[in-house]
mmCIF file of C-alpha atoms and ligand atoms in Angstrom:
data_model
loop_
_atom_site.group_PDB
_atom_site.id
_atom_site.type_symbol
_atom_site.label_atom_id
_atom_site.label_comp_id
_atom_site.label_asym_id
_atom_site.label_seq_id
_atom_site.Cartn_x
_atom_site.Cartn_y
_atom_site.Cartn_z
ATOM 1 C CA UNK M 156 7.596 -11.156 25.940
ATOM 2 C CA UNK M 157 7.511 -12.557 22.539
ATOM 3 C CA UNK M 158 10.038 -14.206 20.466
ATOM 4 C CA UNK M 159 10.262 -12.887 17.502
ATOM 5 C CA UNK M 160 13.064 -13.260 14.508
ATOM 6 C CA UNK M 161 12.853 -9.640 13.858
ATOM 7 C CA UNK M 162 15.392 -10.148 11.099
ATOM 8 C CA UNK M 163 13.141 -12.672 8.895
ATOM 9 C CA UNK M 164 9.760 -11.435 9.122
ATOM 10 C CA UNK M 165 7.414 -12.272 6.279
ATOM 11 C CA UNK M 166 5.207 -10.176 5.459
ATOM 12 C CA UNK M 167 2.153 -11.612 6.861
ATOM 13 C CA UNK M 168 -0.573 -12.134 9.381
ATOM 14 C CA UNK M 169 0.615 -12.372 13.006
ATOM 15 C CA UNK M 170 -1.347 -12.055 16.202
ATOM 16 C CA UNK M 171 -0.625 -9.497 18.747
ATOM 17 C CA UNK M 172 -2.383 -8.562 21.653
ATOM 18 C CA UNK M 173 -5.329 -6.096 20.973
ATOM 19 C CA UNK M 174 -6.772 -4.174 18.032
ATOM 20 C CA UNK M 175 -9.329 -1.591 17.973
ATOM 21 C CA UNK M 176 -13.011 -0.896 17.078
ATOM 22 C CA UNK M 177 -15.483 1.500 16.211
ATOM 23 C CA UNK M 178 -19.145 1.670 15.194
ATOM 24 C CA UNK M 179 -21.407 4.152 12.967
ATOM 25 C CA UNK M 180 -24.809 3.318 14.281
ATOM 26 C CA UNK M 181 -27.339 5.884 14.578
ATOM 27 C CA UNK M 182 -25.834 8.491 12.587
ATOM 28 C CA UNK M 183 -22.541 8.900 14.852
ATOM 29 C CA UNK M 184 -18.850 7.068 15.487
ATOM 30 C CA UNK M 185 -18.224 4.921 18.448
ATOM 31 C CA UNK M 186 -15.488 6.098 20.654
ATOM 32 C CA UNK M 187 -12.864 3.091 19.588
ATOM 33 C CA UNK M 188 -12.811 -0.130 21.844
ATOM 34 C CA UNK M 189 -10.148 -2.731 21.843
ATOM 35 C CA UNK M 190 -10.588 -6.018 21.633
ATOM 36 C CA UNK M 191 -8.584 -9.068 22.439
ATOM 37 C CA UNK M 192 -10.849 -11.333 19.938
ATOM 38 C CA UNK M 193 -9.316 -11.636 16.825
ATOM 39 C CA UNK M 194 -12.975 -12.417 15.389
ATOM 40 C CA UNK M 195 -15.537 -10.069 14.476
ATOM 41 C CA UNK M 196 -19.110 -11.052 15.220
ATOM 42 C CA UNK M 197 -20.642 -9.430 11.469
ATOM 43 C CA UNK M 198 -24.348 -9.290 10.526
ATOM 44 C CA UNK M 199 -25.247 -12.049 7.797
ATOM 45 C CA UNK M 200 -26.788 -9.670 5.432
ATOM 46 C CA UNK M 201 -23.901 -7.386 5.950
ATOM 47 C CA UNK M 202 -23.357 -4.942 2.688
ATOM 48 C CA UNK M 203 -19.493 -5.369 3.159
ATOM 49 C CA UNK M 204 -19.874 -9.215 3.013
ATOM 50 C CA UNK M 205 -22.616 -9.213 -0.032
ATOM 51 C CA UNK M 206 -21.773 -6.107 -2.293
ATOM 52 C CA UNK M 207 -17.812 -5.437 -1.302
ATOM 53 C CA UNK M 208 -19.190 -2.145 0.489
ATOM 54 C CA UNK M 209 -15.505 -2.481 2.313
ATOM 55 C CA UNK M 210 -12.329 0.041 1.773
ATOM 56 C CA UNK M 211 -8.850 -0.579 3.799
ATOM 57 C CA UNK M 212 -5.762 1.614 4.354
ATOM 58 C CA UNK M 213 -2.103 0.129 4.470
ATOM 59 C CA UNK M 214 0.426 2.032 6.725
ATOM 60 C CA UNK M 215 3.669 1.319 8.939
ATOM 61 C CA UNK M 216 5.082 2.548 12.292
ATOM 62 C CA UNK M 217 8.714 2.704 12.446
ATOM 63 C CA UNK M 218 10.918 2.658 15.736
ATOM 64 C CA UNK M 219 13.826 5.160 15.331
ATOM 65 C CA UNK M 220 16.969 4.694 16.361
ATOM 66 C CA UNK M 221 16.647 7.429 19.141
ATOM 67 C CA UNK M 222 13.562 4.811 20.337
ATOM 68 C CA UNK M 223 11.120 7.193 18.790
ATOM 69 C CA UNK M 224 8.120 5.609 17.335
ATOM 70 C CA UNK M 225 7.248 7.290 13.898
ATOM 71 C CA UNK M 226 4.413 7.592 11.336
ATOM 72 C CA UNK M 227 4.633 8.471 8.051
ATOM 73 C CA UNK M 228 1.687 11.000 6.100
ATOM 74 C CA UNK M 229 -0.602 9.242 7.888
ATOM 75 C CA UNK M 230 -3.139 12.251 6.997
ATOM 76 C CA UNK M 231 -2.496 11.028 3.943
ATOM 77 C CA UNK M 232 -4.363 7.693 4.242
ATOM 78 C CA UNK M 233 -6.990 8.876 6.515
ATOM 79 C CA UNK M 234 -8.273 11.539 3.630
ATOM 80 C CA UNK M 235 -7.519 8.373 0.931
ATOM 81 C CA UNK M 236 -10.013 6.169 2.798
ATOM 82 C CA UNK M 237 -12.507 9.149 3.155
ATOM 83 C CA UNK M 238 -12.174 9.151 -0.846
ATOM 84 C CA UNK M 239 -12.609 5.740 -0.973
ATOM 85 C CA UNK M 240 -15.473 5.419 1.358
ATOM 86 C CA UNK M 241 -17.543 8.566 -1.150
ATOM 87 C CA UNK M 242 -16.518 6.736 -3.914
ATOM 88 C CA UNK M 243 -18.616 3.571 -2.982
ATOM 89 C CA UNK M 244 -21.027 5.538 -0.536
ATOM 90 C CA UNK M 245 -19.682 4.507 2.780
ATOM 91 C CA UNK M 246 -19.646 6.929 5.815
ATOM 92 C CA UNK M 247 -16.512 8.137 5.905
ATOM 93 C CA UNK M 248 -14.299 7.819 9.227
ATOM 94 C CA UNK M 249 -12.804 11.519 10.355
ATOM 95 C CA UNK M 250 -9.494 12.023 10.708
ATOM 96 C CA UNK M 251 -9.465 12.843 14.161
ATOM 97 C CA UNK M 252 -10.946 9.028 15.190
ATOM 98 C CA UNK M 253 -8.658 7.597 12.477
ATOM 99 C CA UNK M 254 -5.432 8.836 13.771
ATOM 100 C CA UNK M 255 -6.988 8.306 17.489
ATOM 101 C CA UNK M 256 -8.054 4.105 16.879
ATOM 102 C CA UNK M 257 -4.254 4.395 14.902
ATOM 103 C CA UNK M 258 -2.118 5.224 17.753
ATOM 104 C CA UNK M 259 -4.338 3.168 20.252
ATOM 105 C CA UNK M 260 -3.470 0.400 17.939
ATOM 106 C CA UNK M 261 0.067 0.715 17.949
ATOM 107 C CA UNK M 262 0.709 1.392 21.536
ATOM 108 C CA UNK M 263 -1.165 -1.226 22.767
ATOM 109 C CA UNK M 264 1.004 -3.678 20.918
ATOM 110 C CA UNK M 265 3.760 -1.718 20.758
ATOM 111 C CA UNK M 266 6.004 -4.560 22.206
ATOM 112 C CA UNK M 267 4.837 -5.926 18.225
ATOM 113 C CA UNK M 268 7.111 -2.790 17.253
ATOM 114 C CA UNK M 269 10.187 -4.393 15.465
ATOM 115 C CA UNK M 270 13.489 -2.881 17.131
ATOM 116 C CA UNK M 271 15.499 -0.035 14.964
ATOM 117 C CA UNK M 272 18.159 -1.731 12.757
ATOM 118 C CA UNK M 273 16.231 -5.367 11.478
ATOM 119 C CA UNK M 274 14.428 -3.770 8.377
ATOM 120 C CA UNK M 275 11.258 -4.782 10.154
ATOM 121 C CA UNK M 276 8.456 -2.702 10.803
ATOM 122 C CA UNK M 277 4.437 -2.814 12.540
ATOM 123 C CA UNK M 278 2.199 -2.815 9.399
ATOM 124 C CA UNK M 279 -0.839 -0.904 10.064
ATOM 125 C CA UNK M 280 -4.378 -1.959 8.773
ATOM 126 C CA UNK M 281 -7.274 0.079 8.910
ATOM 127 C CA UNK M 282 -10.668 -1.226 7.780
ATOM 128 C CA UNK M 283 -14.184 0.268 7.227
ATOM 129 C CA UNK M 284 -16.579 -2.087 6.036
ATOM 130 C CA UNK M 285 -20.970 -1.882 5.533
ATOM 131 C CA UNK M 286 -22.134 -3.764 8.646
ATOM 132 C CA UNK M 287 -25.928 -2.923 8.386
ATOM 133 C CA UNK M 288 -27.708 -5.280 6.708
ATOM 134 C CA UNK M 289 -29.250 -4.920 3.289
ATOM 135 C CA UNK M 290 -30.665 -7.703 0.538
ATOM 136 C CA UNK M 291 -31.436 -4.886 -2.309
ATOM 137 C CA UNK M 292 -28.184 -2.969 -3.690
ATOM 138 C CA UNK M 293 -27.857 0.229 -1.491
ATOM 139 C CA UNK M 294 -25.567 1.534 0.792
ATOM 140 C CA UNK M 295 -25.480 0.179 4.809
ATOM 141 C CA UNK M 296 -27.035 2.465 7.322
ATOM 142 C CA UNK M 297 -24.203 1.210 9.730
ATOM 143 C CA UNK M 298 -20.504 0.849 9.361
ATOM 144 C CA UNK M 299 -17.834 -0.910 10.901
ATOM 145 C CA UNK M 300 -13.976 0.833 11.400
ATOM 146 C CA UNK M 301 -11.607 -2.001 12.560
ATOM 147 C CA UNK M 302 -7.397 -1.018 13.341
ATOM 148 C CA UNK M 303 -5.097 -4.028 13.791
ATOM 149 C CA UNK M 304 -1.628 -4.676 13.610
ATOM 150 C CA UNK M 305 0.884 -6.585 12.838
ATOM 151 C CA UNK M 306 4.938 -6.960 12.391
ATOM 152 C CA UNK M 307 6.252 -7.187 8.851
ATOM 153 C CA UNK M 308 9.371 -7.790 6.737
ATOM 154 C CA UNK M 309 9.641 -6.973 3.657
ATOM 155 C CA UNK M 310 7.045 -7.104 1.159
ATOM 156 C CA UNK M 311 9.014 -9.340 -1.532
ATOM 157 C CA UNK M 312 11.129 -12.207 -0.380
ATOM 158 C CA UNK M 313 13.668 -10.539 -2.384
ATOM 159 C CA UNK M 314 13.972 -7.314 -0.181
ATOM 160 C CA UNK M 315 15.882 -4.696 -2.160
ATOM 161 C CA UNK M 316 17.030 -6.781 -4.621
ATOM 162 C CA UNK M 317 15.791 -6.941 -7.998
ATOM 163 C CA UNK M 318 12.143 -8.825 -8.597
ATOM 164 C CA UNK M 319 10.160 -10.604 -11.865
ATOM 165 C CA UNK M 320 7.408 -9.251 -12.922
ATOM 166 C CA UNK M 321 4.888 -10.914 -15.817
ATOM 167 C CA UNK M 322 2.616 -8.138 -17.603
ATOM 168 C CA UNK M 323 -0.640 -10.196 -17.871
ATOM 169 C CA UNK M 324 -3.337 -9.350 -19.929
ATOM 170 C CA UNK M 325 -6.086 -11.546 -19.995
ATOM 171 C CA UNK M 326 -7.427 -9.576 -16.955
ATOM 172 C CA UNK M 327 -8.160 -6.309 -15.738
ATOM 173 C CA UNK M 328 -7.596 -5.285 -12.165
ATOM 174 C CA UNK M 329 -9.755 -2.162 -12.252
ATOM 175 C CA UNK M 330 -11.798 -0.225 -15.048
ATOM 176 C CA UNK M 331 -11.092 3.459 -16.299
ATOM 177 C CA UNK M 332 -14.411 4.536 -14.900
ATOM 178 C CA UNK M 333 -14.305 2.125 -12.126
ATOM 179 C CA UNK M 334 -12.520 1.729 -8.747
ATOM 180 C CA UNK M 335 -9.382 1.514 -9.749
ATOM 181 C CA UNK M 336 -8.221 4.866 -8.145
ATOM 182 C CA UNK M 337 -9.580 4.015 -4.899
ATOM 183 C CA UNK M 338 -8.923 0.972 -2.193
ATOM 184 C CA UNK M 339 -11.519 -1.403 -2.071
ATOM 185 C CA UNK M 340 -10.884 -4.391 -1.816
ATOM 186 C CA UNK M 341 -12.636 -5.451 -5.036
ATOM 187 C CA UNK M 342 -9.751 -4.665 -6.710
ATOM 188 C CA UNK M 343 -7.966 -6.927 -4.870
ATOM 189 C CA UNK M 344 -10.326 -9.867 -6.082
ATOM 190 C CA UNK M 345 -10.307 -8.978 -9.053
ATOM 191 C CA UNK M 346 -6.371 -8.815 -9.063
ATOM 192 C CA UNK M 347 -6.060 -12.497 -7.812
ATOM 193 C CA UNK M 348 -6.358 -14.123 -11.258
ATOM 194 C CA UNK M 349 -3.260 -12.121 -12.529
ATOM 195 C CA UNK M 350 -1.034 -12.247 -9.125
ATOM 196 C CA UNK M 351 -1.771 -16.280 -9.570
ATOM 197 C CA UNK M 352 -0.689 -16.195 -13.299
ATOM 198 C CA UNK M 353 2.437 -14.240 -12.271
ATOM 199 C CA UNK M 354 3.523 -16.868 -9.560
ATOM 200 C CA UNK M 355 2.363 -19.772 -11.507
ATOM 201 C CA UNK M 356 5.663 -18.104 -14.168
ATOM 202 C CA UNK M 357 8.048 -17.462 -11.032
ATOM 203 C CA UNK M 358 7.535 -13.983 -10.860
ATOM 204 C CA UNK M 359 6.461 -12.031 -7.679
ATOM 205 C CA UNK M 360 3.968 -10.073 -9.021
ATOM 206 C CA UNK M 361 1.433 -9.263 -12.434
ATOM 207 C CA UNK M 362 2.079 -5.664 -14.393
ATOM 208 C CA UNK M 363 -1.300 -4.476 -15.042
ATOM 209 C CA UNK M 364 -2.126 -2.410 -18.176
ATOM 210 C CA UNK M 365 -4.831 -0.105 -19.026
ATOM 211 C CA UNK M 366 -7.714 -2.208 -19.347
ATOM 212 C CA UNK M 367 -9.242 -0.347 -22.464
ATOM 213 C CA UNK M 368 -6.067 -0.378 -24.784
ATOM 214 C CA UNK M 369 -3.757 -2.906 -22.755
ATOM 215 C CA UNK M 370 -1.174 0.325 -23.923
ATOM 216 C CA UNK M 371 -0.690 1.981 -21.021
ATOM 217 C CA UNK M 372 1.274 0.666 -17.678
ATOM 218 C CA UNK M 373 -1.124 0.834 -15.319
ATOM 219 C CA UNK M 374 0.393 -0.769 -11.631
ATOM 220 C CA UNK M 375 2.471 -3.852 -10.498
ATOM 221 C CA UNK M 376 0.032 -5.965 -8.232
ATOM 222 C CA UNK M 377 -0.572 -3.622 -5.371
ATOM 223 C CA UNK M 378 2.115 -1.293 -5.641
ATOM 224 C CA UNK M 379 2.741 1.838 -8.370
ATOM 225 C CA UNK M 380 5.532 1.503 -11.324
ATOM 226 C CA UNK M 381 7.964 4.296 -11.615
ATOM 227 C CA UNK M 382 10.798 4.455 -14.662
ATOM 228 C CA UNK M 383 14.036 6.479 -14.562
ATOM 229 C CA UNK M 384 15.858 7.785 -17.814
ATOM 230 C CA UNK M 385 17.312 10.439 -18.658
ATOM 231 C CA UNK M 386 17.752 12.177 -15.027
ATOM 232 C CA UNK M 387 13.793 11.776 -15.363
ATOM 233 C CA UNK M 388 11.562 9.977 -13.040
ATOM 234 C CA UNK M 389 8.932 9.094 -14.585
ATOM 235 C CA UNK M 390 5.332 7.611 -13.572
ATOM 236 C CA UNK M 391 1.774 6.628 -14.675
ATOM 237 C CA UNK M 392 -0.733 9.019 -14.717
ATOM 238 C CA UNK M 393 -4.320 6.601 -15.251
ATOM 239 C CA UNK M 394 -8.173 6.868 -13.869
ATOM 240 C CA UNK M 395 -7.249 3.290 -12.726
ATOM 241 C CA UNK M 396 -3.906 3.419 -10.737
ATOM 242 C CA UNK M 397 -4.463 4.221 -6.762
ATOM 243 C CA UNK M 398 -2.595 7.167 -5.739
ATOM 244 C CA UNK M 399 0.468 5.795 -3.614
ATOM 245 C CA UNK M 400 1.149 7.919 -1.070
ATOM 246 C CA UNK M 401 4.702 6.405 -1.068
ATOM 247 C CA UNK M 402 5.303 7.476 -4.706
ATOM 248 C CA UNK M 403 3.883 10.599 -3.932
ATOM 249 C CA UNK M 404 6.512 11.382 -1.627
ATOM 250 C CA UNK M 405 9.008 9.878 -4.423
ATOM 251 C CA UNK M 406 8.393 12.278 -6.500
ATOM 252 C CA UNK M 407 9.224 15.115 -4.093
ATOM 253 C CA UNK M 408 12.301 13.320 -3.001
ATOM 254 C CA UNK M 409 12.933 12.569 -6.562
ATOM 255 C CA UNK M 410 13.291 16.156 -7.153
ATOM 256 C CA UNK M 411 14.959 17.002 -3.663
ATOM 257 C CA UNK M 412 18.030 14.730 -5.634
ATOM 258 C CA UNK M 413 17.733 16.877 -8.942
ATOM 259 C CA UNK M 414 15.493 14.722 -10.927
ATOM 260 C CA UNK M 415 12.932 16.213 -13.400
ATOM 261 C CA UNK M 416 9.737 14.466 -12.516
ATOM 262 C CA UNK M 417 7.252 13.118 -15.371
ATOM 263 C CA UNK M 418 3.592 12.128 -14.309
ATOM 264 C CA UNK M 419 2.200 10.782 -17.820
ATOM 265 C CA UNK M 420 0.702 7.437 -19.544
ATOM 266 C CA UNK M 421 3.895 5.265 -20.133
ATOM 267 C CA UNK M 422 3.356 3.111 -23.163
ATOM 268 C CA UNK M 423 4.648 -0.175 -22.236
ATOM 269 C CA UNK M 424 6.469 0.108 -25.964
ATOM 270 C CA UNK M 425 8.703 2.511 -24.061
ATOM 271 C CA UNK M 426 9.868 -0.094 -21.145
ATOM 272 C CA UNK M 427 13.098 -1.034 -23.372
ATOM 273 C CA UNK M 428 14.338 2.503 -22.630
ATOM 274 C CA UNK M 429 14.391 3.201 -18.836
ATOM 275 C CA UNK M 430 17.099 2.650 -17.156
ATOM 276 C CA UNK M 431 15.681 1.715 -13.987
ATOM 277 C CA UNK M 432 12.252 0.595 -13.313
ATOM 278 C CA UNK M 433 10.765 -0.309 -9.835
ATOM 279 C CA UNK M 434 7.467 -1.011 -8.358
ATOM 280 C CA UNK M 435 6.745 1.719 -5.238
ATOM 281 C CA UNK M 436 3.879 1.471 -2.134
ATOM 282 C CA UNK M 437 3.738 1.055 1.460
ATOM 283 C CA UNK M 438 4.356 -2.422 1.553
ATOM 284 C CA UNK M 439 6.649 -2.855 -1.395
ATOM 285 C CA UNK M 440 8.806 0.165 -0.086
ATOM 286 C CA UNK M 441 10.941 0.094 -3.292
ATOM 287 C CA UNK M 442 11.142 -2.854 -5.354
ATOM 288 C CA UNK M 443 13.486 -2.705 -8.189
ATOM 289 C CA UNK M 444 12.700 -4.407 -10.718
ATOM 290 C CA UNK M 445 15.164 -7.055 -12.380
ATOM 291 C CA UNK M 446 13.105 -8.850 -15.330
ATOM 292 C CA UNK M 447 9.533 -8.118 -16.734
ATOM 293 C CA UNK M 448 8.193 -11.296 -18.668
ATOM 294 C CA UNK M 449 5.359 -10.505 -21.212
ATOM 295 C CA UNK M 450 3.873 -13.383 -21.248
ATOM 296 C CA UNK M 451 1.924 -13.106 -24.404
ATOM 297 C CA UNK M 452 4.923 -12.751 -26.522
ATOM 298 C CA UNK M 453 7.881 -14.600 -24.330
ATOM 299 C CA UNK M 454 9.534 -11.461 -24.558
ATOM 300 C CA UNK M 455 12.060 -10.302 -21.636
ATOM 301 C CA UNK M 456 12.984 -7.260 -20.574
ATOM 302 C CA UNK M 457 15.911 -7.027 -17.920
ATOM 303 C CA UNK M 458 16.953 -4.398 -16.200
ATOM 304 C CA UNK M 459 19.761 -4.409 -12.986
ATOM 305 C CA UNK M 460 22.555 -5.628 -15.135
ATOM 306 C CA UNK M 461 24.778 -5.759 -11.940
ATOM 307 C CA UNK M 462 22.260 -8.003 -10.008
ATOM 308 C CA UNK M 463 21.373 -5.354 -7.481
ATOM 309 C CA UNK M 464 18.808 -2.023 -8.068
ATOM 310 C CA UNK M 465 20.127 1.361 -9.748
ATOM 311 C CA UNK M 466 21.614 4.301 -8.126
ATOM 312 C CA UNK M 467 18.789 5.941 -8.510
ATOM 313 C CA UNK M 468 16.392 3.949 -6.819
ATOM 314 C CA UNK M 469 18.843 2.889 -4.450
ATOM 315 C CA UNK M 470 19.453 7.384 -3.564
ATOM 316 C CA UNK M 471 15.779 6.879 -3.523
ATOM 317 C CA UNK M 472 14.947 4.245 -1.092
ATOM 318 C CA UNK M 473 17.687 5.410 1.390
ATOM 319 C CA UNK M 474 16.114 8.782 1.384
ATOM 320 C CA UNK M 475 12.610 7.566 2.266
ATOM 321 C CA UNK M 476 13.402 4.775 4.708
ATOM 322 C CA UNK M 477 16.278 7.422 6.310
ATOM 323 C CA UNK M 478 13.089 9.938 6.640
ATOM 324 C CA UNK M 479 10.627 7.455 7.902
ATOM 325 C CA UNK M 480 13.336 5.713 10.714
ATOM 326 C CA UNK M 481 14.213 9.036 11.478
ATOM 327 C CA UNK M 482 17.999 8.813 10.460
ATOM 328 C CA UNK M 483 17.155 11.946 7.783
ATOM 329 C CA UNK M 484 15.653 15.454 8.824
ATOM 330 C CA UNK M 485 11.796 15.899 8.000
ATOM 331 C CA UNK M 486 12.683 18.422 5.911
ATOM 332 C CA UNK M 487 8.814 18.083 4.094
ATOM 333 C CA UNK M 488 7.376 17.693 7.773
ATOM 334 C CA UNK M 489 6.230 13.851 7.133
ATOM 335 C CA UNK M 490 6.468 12.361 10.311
ATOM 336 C CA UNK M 491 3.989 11.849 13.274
ATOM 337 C CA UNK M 492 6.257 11.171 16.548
ATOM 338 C CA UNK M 493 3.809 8.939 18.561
ATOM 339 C CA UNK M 494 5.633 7.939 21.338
HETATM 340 N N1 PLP G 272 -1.193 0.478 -5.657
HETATM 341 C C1 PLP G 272 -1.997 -0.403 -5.055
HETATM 342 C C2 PLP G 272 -2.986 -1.141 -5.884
HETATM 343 C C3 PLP G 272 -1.897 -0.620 -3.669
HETATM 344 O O1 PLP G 272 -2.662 -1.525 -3.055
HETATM 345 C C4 PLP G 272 -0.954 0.112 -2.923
HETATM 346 C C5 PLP G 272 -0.855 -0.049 -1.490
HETATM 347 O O2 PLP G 272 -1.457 0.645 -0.738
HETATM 348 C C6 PLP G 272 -0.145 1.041 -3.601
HETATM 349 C C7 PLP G 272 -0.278 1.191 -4.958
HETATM 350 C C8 PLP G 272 0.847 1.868 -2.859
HETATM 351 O O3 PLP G 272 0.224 2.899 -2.149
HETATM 352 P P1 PLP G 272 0.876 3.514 -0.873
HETATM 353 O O4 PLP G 272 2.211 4.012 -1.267
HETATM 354 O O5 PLP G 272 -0.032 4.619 -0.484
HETATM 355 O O6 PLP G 272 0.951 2.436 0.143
HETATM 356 C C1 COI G 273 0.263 -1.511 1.055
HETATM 357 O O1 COI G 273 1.244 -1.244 0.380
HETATM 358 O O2 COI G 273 0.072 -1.051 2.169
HETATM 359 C C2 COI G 273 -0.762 -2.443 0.608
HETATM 360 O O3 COI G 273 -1.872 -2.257 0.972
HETATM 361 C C3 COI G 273 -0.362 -3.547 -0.214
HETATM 362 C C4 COI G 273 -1.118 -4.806 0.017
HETATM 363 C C5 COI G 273 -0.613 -5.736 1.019
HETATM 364 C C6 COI G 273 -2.535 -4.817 -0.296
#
């Protein structure tokens, strides 16, 4: 057995027992194989080493009170990597062998699966990467579906408490025409410069804007930015913000709570009015957010006057995590019992 602080998990990279594989060679999928080797043995001219032919999914399992183990929309992220493997010309995995190398994942290290009660959960990672090997730009013939897993806490050291966030503008995570709206990890590279500007002012993560008019709020790091006023929730609507699946579901709990919901480019001129602002994903479950720091102007913005999130977000995130531990009814039939 392992001995793990369930209660002070970072969120990070920790090695558990197996994780699973599968291989597009020939023009079909693998059955998935696990593997004990943390190491992949990957073809030097590999297209997902050379020209970022690569795409990953984010999701959790969560262990219920009644012992259940629980996914959440994970249809969800199986059709969002088939959009992101089109939208760079990768084969895409079906759903079927996604959820399959998934749940093989998780219950073969389920004793990885933090116990109900310590805010901890088993972060999922999915991976599909061009293995066949290219020199001239083109897509790989073969392709590469890795699953592993690992225990998590929470996303920001701060938990639910309120976060910094510095808008930076002197890069652009994605383009309007580009890949913004899928999850490759190029945007991820190309985010590095601005999450390393953010810490280097003490905050946990970079506010991206629109790239063309640095206007519009585009996304905070790698989750999505939501804004409450007015009994409105209220959320960017950009070519270059992924589509969270977790603010998805926001929005329909949003309304569940008697919210008007507002999907629409959010000039950042307009941050002095919400009441609440937060940043929303998988990982970041809900972050509220405490300060943003422009840091072209010095100018602040602060928000949680009382030190802790709003009562909105705070309805919010109880409804979501209560749905995805299984303390609330699935009234919008979210979850995947998996064992
Ligand atoms: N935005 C970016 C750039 C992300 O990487 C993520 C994480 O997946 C999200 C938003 C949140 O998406 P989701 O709620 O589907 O995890
Ligand atoms: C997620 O929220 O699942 C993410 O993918 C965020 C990140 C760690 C890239």
């Amino acid at each position: 057995m392992n001995n793990i602080d369930w209660g002070n998990l970072p969120f990070g990279y920790q090695k558990t027992l197996k994780n699973v594989r599968c291989y597009f060679k020939n023009g079909e999928w693998s059955q998935p194989e696990l593997s004990e080797s943390e190491h992949l043995n990957v073809h030097i001219a590999a297209t997902g080493l050379h020209y970022g032919q690569q795409a990953f999914e984010g999701m959790k399992a969560y262990r219920g009170k009644d012992g259940d183990v629980r996914l959440f929309r994970w249809d969800e992220n199986a059709k969002r990597l088939q959009k992101s493997a089109k939208g760079i010309y990768m084969q895409e995995v079906p759903s079927d062998l996604f959820i399959e190398a998934v749940k093989l994942a998780v219950k073969e290290n389920i004793e990885f699966l933090p116990p109900y009660g310590t805010g901890a959960s088993l972060y999922i990672r999915p991976l599909l990467f061009g293995s066949g090997a290219e020199v001239g730009v083109k897509p790989a013939k073969e392709y590469t579906f890795i699953v592993f897993v690992s225990p998590v806490g929470p996303y920001f050291k701060e938990g639910f408490n309120p976060v910094k966030i510095a808008v930076v503008r002197d890069s652009d995570r994605a383009a309007p025409l580009g890949t913004g709206a899928i999850k490759v990890g190029g945007n991820y590279a190309a985010s590095l410069r601005g999450v390393m500007q953010a810490h280097d002012h003490g905050c946990g993560s970079p506010m991206y804007l629109d790239a063309k008019e640095k206007r519009y709020i585009d996304e905070i790091g790698a989750a999505n930015f939501f804004g409450i006023k007015n009994n409105t929730y209220i959320t960017p609507s950009s070519s270059s913000v992924l589509p969270s699946i977790t603010n998805k579901s926001l929005q329909v709990l949003a309304k569940d709570l008697g919210l008007t919901v507002d999907v629409r480019p959010v000039d950042i001129a307009e941050l002095d009015s919400f009441e609440e602002v937060g940043a929303c994903g998988t990982a970041a479950i809900i972050a509220p957010i405490g300060e943003i720091l422009d840091l072209d102007n010095d100018r602040k913005y602060n928000f949680c006057p009382e030190g802790k999130a709003g009562a909105w977000s705070t309805k919010l995130y109880n409804k979501l995590l209560g749905i995805q531990y299984g303390d609330e009814p699935d009234t919008h039939g979210w979850i995947t019992v998996i064992g």
